[in-house]
Amino acid sequence: MNLERIGVDESVSTVFPPEKLVEALSGLPVEVERVDGSPDSLADCQAVVTFVNREAFLDLEWVHSIQAGVDRFSRERFEEAGVVLSNSTGIHGDAIGETVATQVLMLARRFHVHVANQRRREWSQPGWDDAWTVAGEQACVVGLGGLGRGIVDRLTGLGIDVVGVRRTPTPEPGVDRVYPAERLHDGIADARFVVLAVPLVEETRNLFDDEVLSAMREDAYLVNVARGGVVDQSALVDALESGEIAGAALDVFETEPLPESSPLWEMDDVIVSPHCGAFIDEYYRHIAAIVRESVRRVQTGDEPANRVF
Ligand code: NAD
């Protein structure tokens, strides 16, 4: 790859100002410029760093996604066009770990209720048996990659016993038992919190359907920081409405933004956040570090870091 110019697509502004990344990449032996995604603005670029996917990227040589999930990009079309895709897996464990710790603590300590009451200036103490402690409870983390690692560290730090599920059930520090994907039911059966941290791929689409949701404990909470498509959202609404599970903390949804008409907005024991579980002020610096390493590799004839396909 003869790399002379990298575009920073304006879509990264969903997560940080594009100028911040352009600035953080200064001093590289290639030009780095903000682009608006139009074929014109990409004309002299061989590569782009982006949040969204665009048709015009198929004329480039390398696309770097600032997300870990690559469900926006078609492997088939990229391979056909000979375009390399790399992602930003590996940088989200700390932020998502803290997000999940916040979600489980809010649910157990009832802070989602207190915050809602505060907005109405309502002094309302919880029932004697509403609040509980997470220490000694069990969590099942489904997907033990970069996200899973950050989640396991925080949850074990809170005294939670963690089991996990992943495709190859190799042991993972801090995880009492690791189940293979085929034994998902066994993994989730005793968990008070089921935390989803898998990529959205064919095998994980609608993985949490009515059958899997009904295999969870009635007092269990579903935490989804992966992708909305991993859960059958209408089955989830049914499970919440019928009391089949106790509640949920959801950062991702089938349709984003979550439509105003969704019943999830109004449910007492559901915490909704706008797909921002990994947002941190330093995000652009982490992306810059990956891109710098990739440029170094490309210039020595190697492939970009974190190549997906
Ligand atoms: P990763 O590739 O490091 O880890 C994914 C893990 O899931 C791997 O251990 C893999 O073996 C496992 N896995 C795959 N299929 C599975 C299955 N069927 N059953 C059980 N385990 C399975 O990726 P990561 O960085 O940990 O990110 C995981 C996903 O989380 C991303 O693909 C993305 O969609 C999502 N994500 C969301 C946010 C957010 O803002 N909410 C941020 C980062 C990542």
mmCIF file of C-alpha atoms and ligand atoms in Angstrom:
data_model
loop_
_atom_site.group_PDB
_atom_site.id
_atom_site.type_symbol
_atom_site.label_atom_id
_atom_site.label_comp_id
_atom_site.label_asym_id
_atom_site.label_seq_id
_atom_site.Cartn_x
_atom_site.Cartn_y
_atom_site.Cartn_z
ATOM 1 C CA MET A 1 0.000 0.000 0.000
ATOM 2 C CA ASN A 2 1.450 3.340 -1.023
ATOM 3 C CA LEU A 3 0.104 5.497 1.776
ATOM 4 C CA GLU A 4 0.303 9.260 1.194
ATOM 5 C CA ARG A 5 -2.933 10.698 2.564
ATOM 6 C CA ILE A 6 -5.376 9.566 5.253
ATOM 7 C CA GLY A 7 -8.818 11.162 5.575
ATOM 8 C CA VAL A 8 -10.546 11.613 8.930
ATOM 9 C CA ASP A 9 -14.218 11.267 8.051
ATOM 10 C CA GLU A 10 -16.445 13.878 9.662
ATOM 11 C CA SER A 11 -18.671 11.056 11.015
ATOM 12 C CA VAL A 12 -16.156 10.492 13.831
ATOM 13 C CA SER A 13 -17.781 13.598 15.363
ATOM 14 C CA THR A 14 -20.347 11.195 16.870
ATOM 15 C CA VAL A 15 -17.581 10.327 19.352
ATOM 16 C CA PHE A 16 -15.027 13.216 19.251
ATOM 17 C CA PRO A 17 -14.232 16.319 17.158
ATOM 18 C CA PRO A 18 -12.419 15.247 13.936
ATOM 19 C CA GLU A 19 -9.844 18.048 14.451
ATOM 20 C CA LYS A 20 -8.724 16.390 17.691
ATOM 21 C CA LEU A 21 -7.721 13.251 15.801
ATOM 22 C CA VAL A 22 -6.128 15.208 12.937
ATOM 23 C CA GLU A 23 -4.055 17.069 15.532
ATOM 24 C CA ALA A 24 -3.146 13.904 17.438
ATOM 25 C CA LEU A 25 -1.880 12.373 14.180
ATOM 26 C CA SER A 26 0.362 15.329 13.339
ATOM 27 C CA GLY A 27 3.977 14.498 12.599
ATOM 28 C CA LEU A 28 3.151 11.286 10.750
ATOM 29 C CA PRO A 29 5.051 10.766 7.486
ATOM 30 C CA VAL A 30 1.677 10.920 5.642
ATOM 31 C CA GLU A 31 -0.848 13.739 5.238
ATOM 32 C CA VAL A 32 -3.892 13.585 7.502
ATOM 33 C CA GLU A 33 -6.931 15.723 6.683
ATOM 34 C CA ARG A 34 -10.567 15.998 7.631
ATOM 35 C CA VAL A 35 -12.865 14.757 4.833
ATOM 36 C CA ASP A 36 -16.632 14.928 4.408
ATOM 37 C CA GLY A 37 -17.003 11.457 2.884
ATOM 38 C CA SER A 38 -17.758 12.694 -0.645
ATOM 39 C CA PRO A 39 -15.803 11.071 -3.495
ATOM 40 C CA ASP A 40 -14.257 14.507 -4.177
ATOM 41 C CA SER A 41 -12.898 14.961 -0.693
ATOM 42 C CA LEU A 42 -11.536 11.399 -0.725
ATOM 43 C CA ALA A 43 -9.950 11.749 -4.167
ATOM 44 C CA ASP A 44 -6.310 11.830 -3.009
ATOM 45 C CA CYS A 45 -6.750 9.529 -0.007
ATOM 46 C CA GLN A 46 -5.680 5.892 0.131
ATOM 47 C CA ALA A 47 -7.189 5.423 3.592
ATOM 48 C CA VAL A 48 -9.882 6.798 5.881
ATOM 49 C CA VAL A 49 -10.613 6.722 9.616
ATOM 50 C CA THR A 50 -14.369 6.661 10.100
ATOM 51 C CA PHE A 51 -17.440 5.978 12.215
ATOM 52 C CA VAL A 52 -19.915 5.305 9.380
ATOM 53 C CA ASN A 53 -19.533 3.197 6.254
ATOM 54 C CA ARG A 54 -19.827 4.883 2.848
ATOM 55 C CA GLU A 55 -20.014 3.565 -0.710
ATOM 56 C CA ALA A 56 -17.099 5.838 -1.686
ATOM 57 C CA PHE A 57 -14.784 3.932 0.691
ATOM 58 C CA LEU A 58 -14.780 0.990 -1.728
ATOM 59 C CA ASP A 59 -12.404 3.031 -3.927
ATOM 60 C CA LEU A 60 -9.812 3.281 -1.133
ATOM 61 C CA GLU A 61 -7.205 0.772 0.004
ATOM 62 C CA TRP A 62 -7.738 0.805 3.741
ATOM 63 C CA VAL A 63 -10.629 1.784 6.042
ATOM 64 C CA HIS A 64 -10.166 2.068 9.806
ATOM 65 C CA SER A 65 -13.311 1.954 11.941
ATOM 66 C CA ILE A 66 -13.222 3.836 15.252
ATOM 67 C CA GLN A 67 -15.567 1.180 16.682
ATOM 68 C CA ALA A 68 -14.880 -2.422 17.722
ATOM 69 C CA GLY A 69 -18.007 -3.842 16.064
ATOM 70 C CA VAL A 70 -17.771 -4.089 12.275
ATOM 71 C CA ASP A 71 -21.408 -4.972 11.604
ATOM 72 C CA ARG A 72 -21.720 -1.786 9.470
ATOM 73 C CA PHE A 73 -19.286 -3.179 6.880
ATOM 74 C CA SER A 74 -19.820 -5.948 4.347
ATOM 75 C CA ARG A 75 -16.931 -8.412 4.247
ATOM 76 C CA GLU A 76 -18.048 -9.584 0.813
ATOM 77 C CA ARG A 77 -18.050 -6.098 -0.736
ATOM 78 C CA PHE A 78 -14.754 -5.085 0.877
ATOM 79 C CA GLU A 79 -13.034 -8.285 -0.259
ATOM 80 C CA GLU A 80 -14.475 -7.917 -3.754
ATOM 81 C CA ALA A 81 -13.146 -4.347 -3.950
ATOM 82 C CA GLY A 82 -9.808 -5.329 -2.352
ATOM 83 C CA VAL A 83 -10.229 -2.905 0.561
ATOM 84 C CA VAL A 84 -8.692 -3.720 3.943
ATOM 85 C CA LEU A 85 -10.815 -3.076 7.058
ATOM 86 C CA SER A 86 -9.320 -2.610 10.530
ATOM 87 C CA ASN A 87 -11.171 -1.893 13.775
ATOM 88 C CA SER A 88 -10.581 -0.405 17.202
ATOM 89 C CA THR A 89 -11.048 -3.451 19.379
ATOM 90 C CA GLY A 90 -8.919 -3.446 22.505
ATOM 91 C CA ILE A 91 -9.510 0.149 23.627
ATOM 92 C CA HIS A 92 -12.967 -0.121 25.210
ATOM 93 C CA GLY A 93 -12.467 -2.489 28.141
ATOM 94 C CA ASP A 94 -11.905 0.158 30.832
ATOM 95 C CA ALA A 95 -14.753 2.472 29.763
ATOM 96 C CA ILE A 96 -17.263 -0.321 29.205
ATOM 97 C CA GLY A 97 -16.128 -2.043 32.402
ATOM 98 C CA GLU A 98 -16.942 1.117 34.365
ATOM 99 C CA THR A 99 -20.230 1.516 32.488
ATOM 100 C CA VAL A 100 -21.310 -2.012 33.440
ATOM 101 C CA ALA A 101 -20.208 -1.507 37.055
ATOM 102 C CA THR A 102 -22.358 1.647 37.132
ATOM 103 C CA GLN A 103 -25.342 -0.161 35.611
ATOM 104 C CA VAL A 104 -25.278 -3.069 38.072
ATOM 105 C CA LEU A 105 -24.760 -0.784 41.073
ATOM 106 C CA MET A 106 -27.552 1.575 40.005
ATOM 107 C CA LEU A 107 -29.952 -1.340 39.652
ATOM 108 C CA ALA A 108 -29.038 -2.937 42.989
ATOM 109 C CA ARG A 109 -28.768 0.299 44.964
ATOM 110 C CA ARG A 110 -31.908 1.676 43.214
ATOM 111 C CA PHE A 111 -30.216 4.866 41.985
ATOM 112 C CA HIS A 112 -32.145 4.854 38.701
ATOM 113 C CA VAL A 113 -35.280 5.309 40.850
ATOM 114 C CA HIS A 114 -33.729 8.035 43.032
ATOM 115 C CA VAL A 115 -32.567 10.030 39.991
ATOM 116 C CA ALA A 116 -36.059 9.820 38.430
ATOM 117 C CA ASN A 117 -37.625 10.928 41.742
ATOM 118 C CA GLN A 118 -35.173 13.791 42.140
ATOM 119 C CA ARG A 119 -36.310 15.279 38.819
ATOM 120 C CA ARG A 120 -39.842 15.420 40.285
ATOM 121 C CA ARG A 121 -38.576 16.810 43.662
ATOM 122 C CA GLU A 122 -39.994 13.658 45.197
ATOM 123 C CA TRP A 123 -38.609 12.328 48.514
ATOM 124 C CA SER A 124 -39.441 8.653 48.287
ATOM 125 C CA GLN A 125 -37.501 6.024 50.230
ATOM 126 C CA PRO A 126 -37.354 2.556 48.711
ATOM 127 C CA GLY A 127 -39.297 -0.354 50.202
ATOM 128 C CA TRP A 128 -37.455 -2.255 52.963
ATOM 129 C CA ASP A 129 -36.525 -5.077 50.590
ATOM 130 C CA ASP A 130 -35.996 -3.119 47.333
ATOM 131 C CA ALA A 131 -32.254 -2.427 47.640
ATOM 132 C CA TRP A 132 -29.597 -5.121 47.781
ATOM 133 C CA THR A 133 -25.829 -5.547 47.488
ATOM 134 C CA VAL A 134 -24.147 -7.037 44.440
ATOM 135 C CA ALA A 135 -21.377 -8.715 46.485
ATOM 136 C CA GLY A 136 -21.859 -12.475 46.447
ATOM 137 C CA GLU A 137 -24.233 -12.348 43.451
ATOM 138 C CA GLN A 138 -23.356 -14.131 40.215
ATOM 139 C CA ALA A 139 -22.868 -12.500 36.805
ATOM 140 C CA CYS A 140 -22.510 -14.264 33.472
ATOM 141 C CA VAL A 141 -20.448 -12.366 30.895
ATOM 142 C CA VAL A 142 -21.299 -13.570 27.388
ATOM 143 C CA GLY A 143 -18.250 -12.771 25.219
ATOM 144 C CA LEU A 144 -14.846 -12.671 26.906
ATOM 145 C CA GLY A 145 -12.817 -10.460 24.571
ATOM 146 C CA GLY A 146 -11.584 -6.905 25.176
ATOM 147 C CA LEU A 147 -14.928 -5.738 26.567
ATOM 148 C CA GLY A 148 -15.441 -8.889 28.594
ATOM 149 C CA ARG A 149 -12.015 -8.502 30.222
ATOM 150 C CA GLY A 150 -12.779 -4.942 31.402
ATOM 151 C CA ILE A 151 -16.193 -6.045 32.677
ATOM 152 C CA VAL A 152 -14.815 -9.078 34.559
ATOM 153 C CA ASP A 153 -12.198 -6.901 36.313
ATOM 154 C CA ARG A 154 -14.824 -4.421 37.559
ATOM 155 C CA LEU A 155 -17.429 -7.011 38.554
ATOM 156 C CA THR A 156 -14.966 -9.200 40.480
ATOM 157 C CA GLY A 157 -13.757 -5.997 42.179
ATOM 158 C CA LEU A 158 -17.324 -5.513 43.433
ATOM 159 C CA GLY A 159 -17.318 -9.004 44.942
ATOM 160 C CA ILE A 160 -19.460 -10.529 42.201
ATOM 161 C CA ASP A 161 -18.805 -14.168 41.230
ATOM 162 C CA VAL A 162 -18.317 -14.241 37.480
ATOM 163 C CA VAL A 163 -18.893 -17.042 35.004
ATOM 164 C CA GLY A 164 -18.502 -16.579 31.259
ATOM 165 C CA VAL A 165 -19.488 -17.854 27.836
ATOM 166 C CA ARG A 166 -17.321 -17.781 24.734
ATOM 167 C CA ARG A 167 -16.836 -19.745 21.544
ATOM 168 C CA THR A 168 -13.671 -21.507 22.755
ATOM 169 C CA PRO A 169 -14.095 -22.135 26.487
ATOM 170 C CA THR A 170 -10.472 -21.562 27.494
ATOM 171 C CA PRO A 171 -9.989 -20.437 31.118
ATOM 172 C CA GLU A 172 -10.010 -16.700 31.826
ATOM 173 C CA PRO A 173 -8.519 -15.122 34.976
ATOM 174 C CA GLY A 174 -11.217 -14.046 37.423
ATOM 175 C CA VAL A 175 -13.882 -16.172 35.725
ATOM 176 C CA ASP A 176 -14.954 -19.176 37.815
ATOM 177 C CA ARG A 177 -16.267 -21.252 34.895
ATOM 178 C CA VAL A 178 -16.127 -20.610 31.138
ATOM 179 C CA TYR A 179 -18.874 -22.302 29.092
ATOM 180 C CA PRO A 180 -18.755 -22.868 25.318
ATOM 181 C CA ALA A 181 -21.388 -21.015 23.245
ATOM 182 C CA GLU A 182 -23.457 -24.242 22.963
ATOM 183 C CA ARG A 183 -23.881 -24.247 26.772
ATOM 184 C CA LEU A 184 -25.205 -20.680 27.011
ATOM 185 C CA HIS A 185 -28.226 -21.887 29.061
ATOM 186 C CA ASP A 186 -25.952 -23.392 31.724
ATOM 187 C CA GLY A 187 -23.945 -20.180 31.879
ATOM 188 C CA ILE A 188 -26.911 -17.872 32.425
ATOM 189 C CA ALA A 189 -29.087 -20.161 34.593
ATOM 190 C CA ASP A 190 -27.848 -18.929 38.010
ATOM 191 C CA ALA A 191 -26.815 -15.393 37.094
ATOM 192 C CA ARG A 192 -28.382 -12.290 38.678
ATOM 193 C CA PHE A 193 -26.755 -10.246 35.884
ATOM 194 C CA VAL A 194 -26.307 -11.470 32.318
ATOM 195 C CA VAL A 195 -23.929 -9.129 30.500
ATOM 196 C CA LEU A 196 -23.686 -9.225 26.693
ATOM 197 C CA ALA A 197 -20.275 -8.410 25.193
ATOM 198 C CA VAL A 198 -20.284 -10.403 21.937
ATOM 199 C CA PRO A 199 -19.913 -9.053 18.397
ATOM 200 C CA LEU A 200 -23.034 -8.984 16.215
ATOM 201 C CA VAL A 201 -22.440 -11.766 13.687
ATOM 202 C CA GLU A 202 -24.674 -14.393 12.130
ATOM 203 C CA GLU A 203 -24.465 -16.739 15.164
ATOM 204 C CA THR A 204 -25.199 -13.991 17.684
ATOM 205 C CA ARG A 205 -28.083 -12.223 15.875
ATOM 206 C CA ASN A 206 -31.163 -12.554 18.118
ATOM 207 C CA LEU A 207 -29.154 -14.899 20.355
ATOM 208 C CA PHE A 208 -31.259 -13.681 23.288
ATOM 209 C CA ASP A 209 -34.698 -14.712 22.048
ATOM 210 C CA ASP A 210 -37.769 -15.637 24.124
ATOM 211 C CA GLU A 211 -36.383 -19.090 24.868
ATOM 212 C CA VAL A 212 -33.020 -17.853 26.181
ATOM 213 C CA LEU A 213 -34.655 -14.983 28.096
ATOM 214 C CA SER A 214 -36.986 -17.450 29.786
ATOM 215 C CA ALA A 215 -33.948 -19.520 30.867
ATOM 216 C CA MET A 216 -32.774 -16.529 32.957
ATOM 217 C CA ARG A 217 -33.736 -16.201 36.625
ATOM 218 C CA GLU A 218 -36.897 -14.218 37.355
ATOM 219 C CA ASP A 219 -34.885 -11.786 39.485
ATOM 220 C CA ALA A 220 -32.156 -11.427 36.842
ATOM 221 C CA TYR A 221 -31.154 -8.307 34.890
ATOM 222 C CA LEU A 222 -29.978 -8.233 31.285
ATOM 223 C CA VAL A 223 -27.132 -5.807 30.569
ATOM 224 C CA ASN A 224 -26.486 -5.190 26.871
ATOM 225 C CA VAL A 225 -23.366 -3.221 25.931
ATOM 226 C CA ALA A 226 -22.759 -5.256 22.742
ATOM 227 C CA ARG A 227 -25.188 -4.573 19.878
ATOM 228 C CA GLY A 228 -28.982 -4.282 19.845
ATOM 229 C CA GLY A 229 -29.267 -7.057 17.246
ATOM 230 C CA VAL A 230 -27.928 -9.640 19.729
ATOM 231 C CA VAL A 231 -31.283 -9.427 21.535
ATOM 232 C CA ASP A 232 -34.751 -9.991 20.081
ATOM 233 C CA GLN A 233 -36.067 -6.682 21.370
ATOM 234 C CA SER A 234 -39.774 -7.506 21.213
ATOM 235 C CA ALA A 235 -39.104 -10.755 23.140
ATOM 236 C CA LEU A 236 -37.202 -8.645 25.689
ATOM 237 C CA VAL A 237 -40.114 -6.227 26.078
ATOM 238 C CA ASP A 238 -42.450 -9.220 26.594
ATOM 239 C CA ALA A 239 -40.089 -10.771 29.159
ATOM 240 C CA LEU A 240 -39.895 -7.466 31.069
ATOM 241 C CA GLU A 241 -43.648 -6.852 30.920
ATOM 242 C CA SER A 242 -44.527 -10.377 32.054
ATOM 243 C CA GLY A 243 -41.944 -10.328 34.878
ATOM 244 C CA GLU A 244 -39.995 -13.191 33.330
ATOM 245 C CA ILE A 245 -36.872 -11.166 34.143
ATOM 246 C CA ALA A 246 -36.517 -8.301 36.645
ATOM 247 C CA GLY A 247 -35.029 -5.536 34.506
ATOM 248 C CA ALA A 248 -32.354 -4.429 32.087
ATOM 249 C CA ALA A 249 -29.620 -1.886 31.435
ATOM 250 C CA LEU A 250 -29.394 -1.247 27.709
ATOM 251 C CA ASP A 251 -26.795 0.831 25.870
ATOM 252 C CA VAL A 252 -27.626 -0.544 22.413
ATOM 253 C CA PHE A 253 -30.865 -1.195 20.533
ATOM 254 C CA GLU A 254 -32.289 -2.837 17.426
ATOM 255 C CA THR A 255 -33.022 0.654 16.040
ATOM 256 C CA GLU A 256 -30.898 3.613 17.107
ATOM 257 C CA PRO A 257 -31.808 6.195 18.225
ATOM 258 C CA LEU A 258 -34.366 4.230 20.251
ATOM 259 C CA PRO A 259 -37.752 5.337 18.819
ATOM 260 C CA GLU A 260 -39.833 7.567 21.096
ATOM 261 C CA SER A 261 -42.644 4.996 20.915
ATOM 262 C CA SER A 262 -40.543 2.220 22.518
ATOM 263 C CA PRO A 263 -42.008 0.908 25.804
ATOM 264 C CA LEU A 264 -38.433 0.537 27.095
ATOM 265 C CA TRP A 265 -38.258 4.297 27.834
ATOM 266 C CA GLU A 266 -40.969 4.072 30.464
ATOM 267 C CA MET A 267 -40.176 0.832 32.267
ATOM 268 C CA ASP A 268 -39.318 1.234 35.952
ATOM 269 C CA ASP A 269 -36.449 -1.242 36.055
ATOM 270 C CA VAL A 270 -34.896 -0.477 32.693
ATOM 271 C CA ILE A 271 -31.950 1.901 32.299
ATOM 272 C CA VAL A 272 -31.573 3.279 28.775
ATOM 273 C CA SER A 273 -28.343 4.936 27.618
ATOM 274 C CA PRO A 274 -27.714 6.240 24.067
ATOM 275 C CA HIS A 275 -24.960 3.878 22.809
ATOM 276 C CA CYS A 276 -22.289 5.794 24.692
ATOM 277 C CA GLY A 277 -20.965 3.128 27.052
ATOM 278 C CA ALA A 278 -17.465 3.455 25.601
ATOM 279 C CA PHE A 279 -17.382 7.261 25.282
ATOM 280 C CA ILE A 280 -14.440 8.877 27.062
ATOM 281 C CA ASP A 281 -12.677 12.223 26.605
ATOM 282 C CA GLU A 282 -9.469 10.391 25.625
ATOM 283 C CA TYR A 283 -11.146 8.300 22.897
ATOM 284 C CA TYR A 284 -9.410 10.130 20.039
ATOM 285 C CA ARG A 285 -5.987 9.527 21.639
ATOM 286 C CA HIS A 286 -6.625 5.765 21.707
ATOM 287 C CA ILE A 287 -7.648 5.857 18.033
ATOM 288 C CA ALA A 288 -4.542 7.914 17.189
ATOM 289 C CA ALA A 289 -2.321 5.292 18.848
ATOM 290 C CA ILE A 290 -3.843 2.497 16.723
ATOM 291 C CA VAL A 291 -3.598 4.543 13.500
ATOM 292 C CA ARG A 292 0.029 5.517 14.223
ATOM 293 C CA GLU A 293 0.935 1.872 14.766
ATOM 294 C CA SER A 294 -0.874 0.906 11.557
ATOM 295 C CA VAL A 295 0.924 3.561 9.519
ATOM 296 C CA ARG A 296 4.242 2.317 10.900
ATOM 297 C CA ARG A 297 3.338 -1.245 9.917
ATOM 298 C CA VAL A 298 2.054 -0.300 6.454
ATOM 299 C CA GLN A 299 5.239 1.609 5.742
ATOM 300 C CA THR A 300 7.315 -1.459 6.517
ATOM 301 C CA GLY A 301 5.213 -3.493 4.089
ATOM 302 C CA ASP A 302 3.033 -5.059 6.797
ATOM 303 C CA GLU A 303 -0.758 -4.841 7.162
ATOM 304 C CA PRO A 304 -2.619 -2.370 9.426
ATOM 305 C CA ALA A 305 -3.042 -3.273 13.111
ATOM 306 C CA ASN A 306 -6.387 -4.900 14.058
ATOM 307 C CA ARG A 307 -7.096 -6.033 10.514
ATOM 308 C CA VAL A 308 -10.551 -7.649 10.379
ATOM 309 C CA PHE A 309 -10.681 -8.532 6.685
HETATM 310 P P1 NAD B 1 -13.468 -8.904 20.863
HETATM 311 O O1 NAD B 1 -13.339 -9.395 19.468
HETATM 312 O O2 NAD B 1 -12.247 -8.556 21.642
HETATM 313 O O3 NAD B 1 -14.247 -10.007 21.740
HETATM 314 C C1 NAD B 1 -15.425 -10.640 21.350
HETATM 315 C C2 NAD B 1 -15.573 -11.940 22.155
HETATM 316 O O4 NAD B 1 -16.859 -12.527 21.868
HETATM 317 C C3 NAD B 1 -14.530 -12.983 21.834
HETATM 318 O O5 NAD B 1 -14.052 -13.535 23.030
HETATM 319 C C4 NAD B 1 -15.305 -14.042 21.036
HETATM 320 O O6 NAD B 1 -14.773 -15.334 21.203
HETATM 321 C C5 NAD B 1 -16.655 -13.927 21.701
HETATM 322 N N1 NAD B 1 -17.747 -14.511 20.908
HETATM 323 C C6 NAD B 1 -17.977 -14.403 19.581
HETATM 324 N N2 NAD B 1 -19.087 -15.097 19.247
HETATM 325 C C7 NAD B 1 -19.571 -15.639 20.393
HETATM 326 C C8 NAD B 1 -20.697 -16.447 20.725
HETATM 327 N N3 NAD B 1 -21.541 -16.860 19.774
HETATM 328 N N4 NAD B 1 -20.892 -16.789 22.022
HETATM 329 C C9 NAD B 1 -20.042 -16.379 22.978
HETATM 330 N N5 NAD B 1 -18.946 -15.623 22.731
HETATM 331 C C10 NAD B 1 -18.713 -15.271 21.455
HETATM 332 O O7 NAD B 1 -14.447 -7.661 20.779
HETATM 333 P P2 NAD B 1 -14.699 -6.554 21.920
HETATM 334 O O8 NAD B 1 -13.792 -5.401 21.726
HETATM 335 O O9 NAD B 1 -14.774 -7.228 23.234
HETATM 336 O O10 NAD B 1 -16.147 -6.030 21.493
HETATM 337 C C11 NAD B 1 -17.251 -6.930 21.444
HETATM 338 C C12 NAD B 1 -18.422 -6.236 20.795
HETATM 339 O O11 NAD B 1 -18.945 -5.272 21.686
HETATM 340 C C13 NAD B 1 -18.067 -5.462 19.520
HETATM 341 O O12 NAD B 1 -18.117 -6.292 18.384
HETATM 342 C C14 NAD B 1 -19.118 -4.375 19.492
HETATM 343 O O13 NAD B 1 -20.229 -4.795 18.734
HETATM 344 C C15 NAD B 1 -19.513 -4.199 20.946
HETATM 345 N N6 NAD B 1 -19.052 -2.919 21.518
HETATM 346 C C16 NAD B 1 -19.969 -2.032 21.980
HETATM 347 C C17 NAD B 1 -19.554 -0.824 22.518
HETATM 348 C C18 NAD B 1 -20.546 0.193 23.050
HETATM 349 O O14 NAD B 1 -20.330 1.374 22.909
HETATM 350 N N7 NAD B 1 -21.630 -0.213 23.669
HETATM 351 C C19 NAD B 1 -18.182 -0.505 22.576
HETATM 352 C C20 NAD B 1 -17.265 -1.450 22.110
HETATM 353 C C21 NAD B 1 -17.706 -2.656 21.583
#
